[in-house]
mmCIF file of C-alpha atoms in Angstrom:
data_model
loop_
_atom_site.group_PDB
_atom_site.id
_atom_site.type_symbol
_atom_site.label_atom_id
_atom_site.label_comp_id
_atom_site.label_asym_id
_atom_site.label_seq_id
_atom_site.Cartn_x
_atom_site.Cartn_y
_atom_site.Cartn_z
ATOM 1 C CA MET Q 1 37.146 -47.977 -4.883
ATOM 2 C CA GLY Q 2 40.269 -46.706 -3.034
ATOM 3 C CA ALA Q 3 39.442 -43.622 -1.000
ATOM 4 C CA TRP Q 4 35.726 -43.982 -1.756
ATOM 5 C CA LYS Q 5 35.544 -46.896 0.700
ATOM 6 C CA TRP Q 6 37.335 -44.716 3.229
ATOM 7 C CA ILE Q 7 34.947 -41.808 2.660
ATOM 8 C CA ILE Q 8 31.846 -43.986 2.652
ATOM 9 C CA GLY Q 9 32.955 -45.750 5.817
ATOM 10 C CA GLY Q 10 33.463 -42.443 7.567
ATOM 11 C CA LEU Q 11 30.274 -40.660 6.585
ATOM 12 C CA GLY Q 12 28.619 -41.376 9.943
ATOM 13 C CA TRP Q 13 26.097 -38.633 10.644
ATOM 14 C CA ALA Q 14 26.800 -37.100 7.236
ATOM 15 C CA VAL Q 15 25.147 -39.945 5.347
ATOM 16 C CA GLY Q 16 21.704 -38.966 6.651
ATOM 17 C CA GLY Q 17 21.676 -35.382 5.443
ATOM 18 C CA PRO Q 18 22.600 -33.047 2.583
ATOM 19 C CA ILE Q 19 26.337 -33.704 2.894
ATOM 20 C CA GLY Q 20 25.849 -37.433 2.474
ATOM 21 C CA ALA Q 21 23.490 -36.846 -0.443
ATOM 22 C CA LEU Q 22 26.044 -34.640 -2.229
ATOM 23 C CA ILE Q 23 28.838 -37.133 -1.719
ATOM 24 C CA GLY Q 24 26.600 -40.017 -2.773
ATOM 25 C CA ILE Q 25 25.595 -38.268 -6.000
ATOM 26 C CA ALA Q 26 29.206 -37.300 -6.728
ATOM 27 C CA ILE Q 27 30.454 -40.837 -6.181
ATOM 28 C CA GLY Q 28 27.611 -42.221 -8.264
ATOM 29 C CA SER Q 29 28.601 -40.040 -11.214
ATOM 30 C CA PHE Q 30 31.952 -41.710 -11.768
ATOM 31 C CA ALA Q 31 32.341 -44.727 -9.470
ATOM 32 C CA GLU Q 32 31.758 -48.141 -11.010
ATOM 33 C CA GLY Q 33 30.576 -51.472 -9.725
ATOM 34 C CA HIS Q 34 28.338 -52.873 -7.045
ATOM 35 C CA ASN Q 35 29.789 -50.921 -4.130
ATOM 36 C CA SER Q 36 29.163 -47.513 -5.663
ATOM 37 C CA SER Q 37 25.605 -48.448 -6.618
ATOM 38 C CA ASN Q 38 24.779 -49.640 -3.119
ATOM 39 C CA THR Q 39 26.305 -46.567 -1.541
ATOM 40 C CA ASN Q 40 24.382 -44.182 -3.748
ATOM 41 C CA GLN Q 41 21.116 -46.019 -3.073
ATOM 42 C CA ASP Q 42 21.730 -46.075 0.681
ATOM 43 C CA THR Q 43 22.499 -42.373 0.676
ATOM 44 C CA LYS Q 44 19.340 -41.518 -1.235
ATOM 45 C CA SER Q 45 17.133 -43.613 1.009
ATOM 46 C CA SER Q 46 18.696 -42.134 4.143
ATOM 47 C CA SER Q 47 18.354 -38.563 2.967
ATOM 48 C CA SER Q 48 14.774 -38.965 1.785
ATOM 49 C CA ASN Q 49 13.297 -40.265 5.022
ATOM 50 C CA GLY Q 50 12.585 -36.740 6.275
ATOM 51 C CA SER Q 51 14.335 -37.334 9.579
ATOM 52 C CA GLY Q 52 17.122 -34.809 8.980
ATOM 53 C CA PRO Q 53 20.733 -35.273 10.051
ATOM 54 C CA HIS Q 54 21.480 -38.200 12.335
ATOM 55 C CA LYS Q 55 22.695 -37.255 15.794
ATOM 56 C CA PHE Q 56 25.775 -39.498 15.623
ATOM 57 C CA ARG Q 57 29.024 -38.417 17.213
ATOM 58 C CA SER Q 58 31.097 -36.871 14.443
ATOM 59 C CA THR Q 59 34.229 -38.720 13.375
ATOM 60 C CA GLN Q 60 37.450 -37.643 11.723
ATOM 61 C CA ASN Q 61 36.197 -38.686 8.304
ATOM 62 C CA ASP Q 62 32.897 -36.851 8.829
ATOM 63 C CA ILE Q 63 34.882 -33.639 9.241
ATOM 64 C CA SER Q 64 36.918 -34.400 6.133
ATOM 65 C CA VAL Q 65 33.760 -34.884 4.087
ATOM 66 C CA SER Q 66 32.322 -31.635 5.450
ATOM 67 C CA LEU Q 67 35.527 -29.794 4.543
ATOM 68 C CA LEU Q 68 35.350 -31.139 1.005
ATOM 69 C CA VAL Q 69 31.781 -29.904 0.470
ATOM 70 C CA LEU Q 70 32.476 -26.418 1.883
ATOM 71 C CA THR Q 71 35.725 -26.290 -0.094
ATOM 72 C CA ALA Q 72 33.678 -26.616 -3.273
ATOM 73 C CA ALA Q 73 31.289 -23.888 -2.101
ATOM 74 C CA ILE Q 74 34.116 -21.391 -1.549
ATOM 75 C CA MET Q 75 36.045 -22.250 -4.715
ATOM 76 C CA LYS Q 76 33.005 -21.726 -6.934
ATOM 77 C CA ALA Q 77 31.677 -18.665 -5.067
ATOM 78 C CA ASP Q 78 33.048 -16.146 -7.584
ATOM 79 C CA GLY Q 79 32.341 -18.333 -10.614
ATOM 80 C CA LYS Q 80 35.947 -19.304 -11.253
ATOM 81 C CA VAL Q 81 38.324 -21.859 -9.780
ATOM 82 C CA LEU Q 82 41.814 -20.416 -9.537
ATOM 83 C CA LYS Q 83 44.987 -22.462 -9.764
ATOM 84 C CA SER Q 84 46.237 -20.877 -6.540
ATOM 85 C CA GLU Q 85 43.122 -22.115 -4.731
ATOM 86 C CA LEU Q 86 43.483 -25.595 -6.149
ATOM 87 C CA ASN Q 87 47.161 -25.689 -5.174
ATOM 88 C CA TYR Q 88 46.287 -24.583 -1.635
ATOM 89 C CA VAL Q 89 43.717 -27.354 -1.268
ATOM 90 C CA LYS Q 90 46.049 -29.898 -2.860
ATOM 91 C CA ARG Q 91 48.874 -29.052 -0.432
ATOM 92 C CA TYR Q 92 46.468 -29.180 2.488
ATOM 93 C CA LEU Q 93 45.058 -32.578 1.525
ATOM 94 C CA THR Q 94 48.481 -34.013 0.668
ATOM 95 C CA ASP Q 95 49.995 -32.899 3.971
ATOM 96 C CA THR Q 96 47.067 -34.401 5.836
ATOM 97 C CA PHE Q 97 46.268 -37.617 3.959
ATOM 98 C CA GLY Q 98 49.260 -38.374 1.744
ATOM 99 C CA THR Q 99 49.588 -38.236 -2.025
ATOM 100 C CA VAL Q 100 47.345 -41.147 -3.004
ATOM 101 C CA LYS Q 101 44.313 -40.252 -0.874
ATOM 102 C CA ALA Q 102 44.735 -36.568 -1.659
ATOM 103 C CA GLN Q 103 44.525 -37.262 -5.380
ATOM 104 C CA GLU Q 104 41.380 -39.326 -4.945
ATOM 105 C CA LEU Q 105 39.823 -36.619 -2.786
ATOM 106 C CA LEU Q 106 40.676 -34.018 -5.418
ATOM 107 C CA THR Q 107 38.859 -36.152 -7.989
ATOM 108 C CA LEU Q 108 35.784 -36.127 -5.763
ATOM 109 C CA LEU Q 109 36.168 -32.367 -5.251
ATOM 110 C CA ARG Q 110 36.236 -31.850 -9.004
ATOM 111 C CA ASP Q 111 32.831 -33.481 -9.255
ATOM 112 C CA LEU Q 112 31.444 -31.556 -6.278
ATOM 113 C CA LEU Q 113 32.406 -28.326 -8.035
ATOM 114 C CA GLN Q 114 29.816 -29.209 -10.677
ATOM 115 C CA LYS Q 115 27.006 -29.704 -8.145
ATOM 116 C CA ASN Q 116 24.576 -27.218 -6.659
ATOM 117 C CA ILE Q 117 25.304 -26.958 -2.951
ATOM 118 C CA ASP Q 118 22.512 -26.082 -0.541
ATOM 119 C CA ILE Q 119 24.780 -24.105 1.772
ATOM 120 C CA VAL Q 120 22.051 -23.546 4.373
ATOM 121 C CA ALA Q 121 21.271 -27.251 4.769
ATOM 122 C CA VAL Q 122 24.956 -28.241 4.727
ATOM 123 C CA CYS Q 123 25.946 -25.680 7.359
ATOM 124 C CA ASN Q 124 22.991 -26.564 9.547
ATOM 125 C CA GLN Q 125 24.047 -30.193 9.479
ATOM 126 C CA ILE Q 126 27.633 -29.329 10.380
ATOM 127 C CA ARG Q 127 26.515 -26.992 13.165
ATOM 128 C CA MET Q 128 24.278 -29.652 14.690
ATOM 129 C CA ASN Q 129 27.001 -32.281 14.778
ATOM 130 C CA THR Q 130 30.259 -30.504 15.631
ATOM 131 C CA THR Q 131 31.718 -28.453 18.454
ATOM 132 C CA PHE Q 132 32.152 -24.695 18.201
ATOM 133 C CA SER Q 133 35.946 -25.049 18.192
ATOM 134 C CA THR Q 134 35.721 -27.395 15.227
ATOM 135 C CA ARG Q 135 33.506 -24.958 13.319
ATOM 136 C CA VAL Q 136 35.913 -22.086 13.964
ATOM 137 C CA ASN Q 137 38.773 -24.163 12.578
ATOM 138 C CA ILE Q 138 36.719 -25.155 9.535
ATOM 139 C CA LEU Q 139 36.016 -21.479 8.826
ATOM 140 C CA ASP Q 140 39.709 -20.680 9.240
ATOM 141 C CA TYR Q 141 40.575 -23.291 6.596
ATOM 142 C CA LEU Q 142 37.992 -21.792 4.221
ATOM 143 C CA PHE Q 143 39.512 -18.337 4.642
ATOM 144 C CA GLY Q 144 42.843 -19.868 3.656
ATOM 145 C CA ILE Q 145 41.338 -20.983 0.346
ATOM 146 C CA ALA Q 146 39.789 -17.569 -0.330
ATOM 147 C CA TYR Q 147 43.092 -15.779 0.328
ATOM 148 C CA ALA Q 148 45.241 -18.318 -1.537
ATOM 149 C CA ASP Q 149 45.827 -15.791 -4.337
ATOM 150 C CA GLY Q 150 46.448 -12.972 -1.853
ATOM 151 C CA HIS Q 151 43.012 -11.460 -2.375
ATOM 152 C CA CYS Q 152 39.505 -12.353 -1.241
ATOM 153 C CA SER Q 153 36.876 -11.432 -3.829
ATOM 154 C CA VAL Q 154 33.571 -9.793 -2.925
ATOM 155 C CA GLU Q 155 31.696 -13.009 -3.719
ATOM 156 C CA GLU Q 156 34.076 -15.125 -1.630
ATOM 157 C CA ASN Q 157 33.793 -12.688 1.258
ATOM 158 C CA GLN Q 158 30.007 -12.822 1.083
ATOM 159 C CA MET Q 159 30.077 -16.621 1.071
ATOM 160 C CA LEU Q 160 32.487 -16.730 4.036
ATOM 161 C CA ASN Q 161 30.297 -14.344 6.023
ATOM 162 C CA ARG Q 162 27.224 -16.367 5.159
ATOM 163 C CA ILE Q 163 28.863 -19.628 6.236
ATOM 164 C CA ALA Q 164 30.018 -17.981 9.470
ATOM 165 C CA ARG Q 165 26.484 -16.847 10.283
ATOM 166 C CA LEU Q 166 25.042 -20.263 9.496
ATOM 167 C CA LEU Q 167 27.662 -21.927 11.710
ATOM 168 C CA HIS Q 168 26.816 -19.417 14.475
ATOM 169 C CA ILE Q 169 30.305 -17.881 14.533
ATOM 170 C CA SER Q 170 30.312 -14.267 15.707
ATOM 171 C CA ASP Q 171 31.784 -11.295 13.869
ATOM 172 C CA THR Q 172 34.588 -11.085 16.438
ATOM 173 C CA TYR Q 173 35.930 -14.475 15.412
ATOM 174 C CA VAL Q 174 35.407 -13.712 11.733
ATOM 175 C CA TYR Q 175 37.398 -10.487 12.041
ATOM 176 C CA SER Q 176 40.258 -12.252 13.799
ATOM 177 C CA ILE Q 177 40.366 -15.078 11.259
ATOM 178 C CA ARG Q 178 40.255 -12.682 8.326
ATOM 179 C CA SER Q 179 43.019 -10.563 9.860
ATOM 180 C CA ARG Q 180 45.347 -13.525 10.247
ATOM 181 C CA HIS Q 181 44.913 -14.499 6.612
ATOM 182 C CA ALA Q 182 44.885 -11.012 5.122
ATOM 183 C CA GLY Q 183 47.371 -9.393 7.505
ATOM 184 C CA THR Q 184 45.058 -6.386 7.760
ATOM 185 C CA ARG Q 185 45.837 -3.643 10.226
ATOM 186 C CA SER Q 186 42.963 -2.475 12.398
ATOM 187 C CA GLY Q 187 44.001 1.174 12.275
ATOM 188 C CA SER Q 188 46.839 3.569 11.561
ATOM 189 C CA TYR Q 189 48.964 3.217 14.656
ATOM 190 C CA SER Q 190 52.382 1.969 15.610
ATOM 191 C CA TYR Q 191 53.215 -1.009 17.763
ATOM 192 C CA SER Q 192 56.374 -2.731 18.871
ATOM 193 C CA GLY Q 193 56.310 -5.484 16.307
ATOM 194 C CA SER Q 194 54.339 -7.837 14.094
ATOM 195 C CA THR Q 195 53.981 -11.597 14.163
ATOM 196 C CA SER Q 196 56.467 -13.812 12.350
ATOM 197 C CA THR Q 197 54.060 -13.800 9.402
ATOM 198 C CA GLY Q 198 54.090 -9.991 9.330
ATOM 199 C CA LYS Q 199 50.602 -9.526 10.734
ATOM 200 C CA ASP Q 200 49.252 -6.951 13.150
ATOM 201 C CA PRO Q 201 49.107 -8.603 16.593
ATOM 202 C CA TYR Q 202 45.992 -6.639 17.577
ATOM 203 C CA ALA Q 203 44.172 -7.744 14.434
ATOM 204 C CA VAL Q 204 45.195 -11.343 15.121
ATOM 205 C CA LEU Q 205 43.374 -11.119 18.460
ATOM 206 C CA GLY Q 206 40.413 -9.389 16.812
ATOM 207 C CA ILE Q 207 40.719 -6.186 18.856
ATOM 208 C CA ASP Q 208 41.577 -2.521 18.311
ATOM 209 C CA LYS Q 209 44.769 -0.780 19.396
ATOM 210 C CA ASN Q 210 42.724 1.236 21.886
ATOM 211 C CA ALA Q 211 41.393 -1.860 23.662
ATOM 212 C CA THR Q 212 41.954 -1.919 27.411
ATOM 213 C CA ASP Q 213 44.410 -4.316 29.019
ATOM 214 C CA ASP Q 214 41.468 -6.309 30.315
ATOM 215 C CA ASP Q 215 39.997 -6.526 26.797
ATOM 216 C CA VAL Q 216 43.344 -7.773 25.492
ATOM 217 C CA LYS Q 217 43.445 -10.548 28.073
ATOM 218 C CA LYS Q 218 39.821 -11.514 27.447
ATOM 219 C CA ALA Q 219 40.357 -11.652 23.667
ATOM 220 C CA TYR Q 220 43.429 -13.835 24.109
ATOM 221 C CA ARG Q 221 41.702 -16.256 26.485
ATOM 222 C CA ARG Q 222 38.670 -16.526 24.205
ATOM 223 C CA LEU Q 223 40.731 -17.345 21.103
ATOM 224 C CA ALA Q 224 43.234 -19.558 22.919
ATOM 225 C CA MET Q 225 40.376 -21.656 24.231
ATOM 226 C CA LYS Q 226 38.761 -22.105 20.820
ATOM 227 C CA TYR Q 227 42.022 -22.871 18.992
ATOM 228 C CA HIS Q 228 43.708 -25.008 21.633
ATOM 229 C CA PRO Q 229 44.645 -28.299 19.912
ATOM 230 C CA ASP Q 230 43.238 -30.287 22.832
ATOM 231 C CA ARG Q 231 39.765 -28.965 22.004
ATOM 232 C CA VAL Q 232 39.848 -30.647 18.580
ATOM 233 C CA GLU Q 233 41.870 -33.727 19.503
ATOM 234 C CA THR Q 234 39.298 -36.144 18.039
ATOM 235 C CA MET Q 235 38.408 -34.088 14.974
ATOM 236 C CA GLY Q 236 41.079 -35.336 12.577
ATOM 237 C CA GLU Q 237 44.568 -34.243 11.622
ATOM 238 C CA GLU Q 238 43.360 -31.553 9.222
ATOM 239 C CA ILE Q 239 41.516 -29.684 11.988
ATOM 240 C CA LYS Q 240 44.171 -30.346 14.626
ATOM 241 C CA ARG Q 241 47.014 -29.033 12.459
ATOM 242 C CA ASN Q 242 45.110 -25.886 11.644
ATOM 243 C CA ALA Q 243 44.362 -25.342 15.339
ATOM 244 C CA GLU Q 244 48.047 -25.757 16.221
ATOM 245 C CA LYS Q 245 49.083 -23.219 13.581
ATOM 246 C CA GLN Q 246 46.544 -20.615 14.668
ATOM 247 C CA PHE Q 247 47.174 -21.245 18.362
ATOM 248 C CA LYS Q 248 50.865 -20.533 17.821
ATOM 249 C CA GLU Q 249 50.155 -17.229 16.049
ATOM 250 C CA ILE Q 250 47.621 -16.175 18.702
ATOM 251 C CA ASN Q 251 50.194 -16.782 21.440
ATOM 252 C CA GLU Q 252 52.848 -14.919 19.476
ATOM 253 C CA ALA Q 253 50.553 -11.913 18.992
ATOM 254 C CA TYR Q 254 49.678 -11.866 22.683
ATOM 255 C CA GLU Q 255 53.345 -11.943 23.697
ATOM 256 C CA ILE Q 256 54.076 -8.964 21.421
ATOM 257 C CA ILE Q 257 51.241 -6.939 22.966
ATOM 258 C CA LYS Q 258 52.263 -7.969 26.477
ATOM 259 C CA ARG Q 259 55.781 -6.679 25.893
ATOM 260 C CA GLU Q 260 54.451 -3.445 24.430
ATOM 261 C CA ARG Q 261 52.113 -2.830 27.364
ATOM 262 C CA ASN Q 262 54.277 -4.395 30.087
ATOM 263 C CA LEU Q 263 51.487 -6.783 30.985
ATOM 264 C CA SER Q 264 52.147 -9.546 33.444
#
């Protein structure tokens, strides 16, 4: 069973809701033997009892399973799975789990791409069982998939916005996340520099050039708190690494603006 045992063992709260049902059906479609049969049956019985998602404390593997389901939702949003998107996900999974587990997870993802995903039920389950910081980092990862080819399609953008609303993530965070991935400028103005990735530091913080000094500081504190690696310490390497990357860019953007405005 390889990674299937690992996934099944880590389902936790996921096994009682739509995420567990999706994974159970996907595993059942290609896994063989007694273990896969029992897992599929257990998943079906858990998800059909009408009790909704279990209120278990989410684990690292729960987050990984959630990422896999939402990955499929974003990749199929515009009706086509691009090689650039697949390569992005493959690199992400390989860096996080190693080559062997990543390949097994990609096999499961391939099957999930053929399933109908109830995005409302899935997002509700994630929202009920994870912290806000974790949800922000999950959304950030999904934006990375959408922009893997350098462009986010209309359908992908609509799906990302829908997921954000369902996860109760405000437009301010969505704007900041999108800006970091797209490198969009929030207006035609000059500033002293861009981040090391060439992005507008104001857009990275989700604010306009005309924001007051106090607004700049508030935006920085808000984002730094949500992306601080310590806030997602128990949420798995995939979430923690993303938080570290974004936290670094947020700090870099803030330092650029501080120098420009002579803020203390």
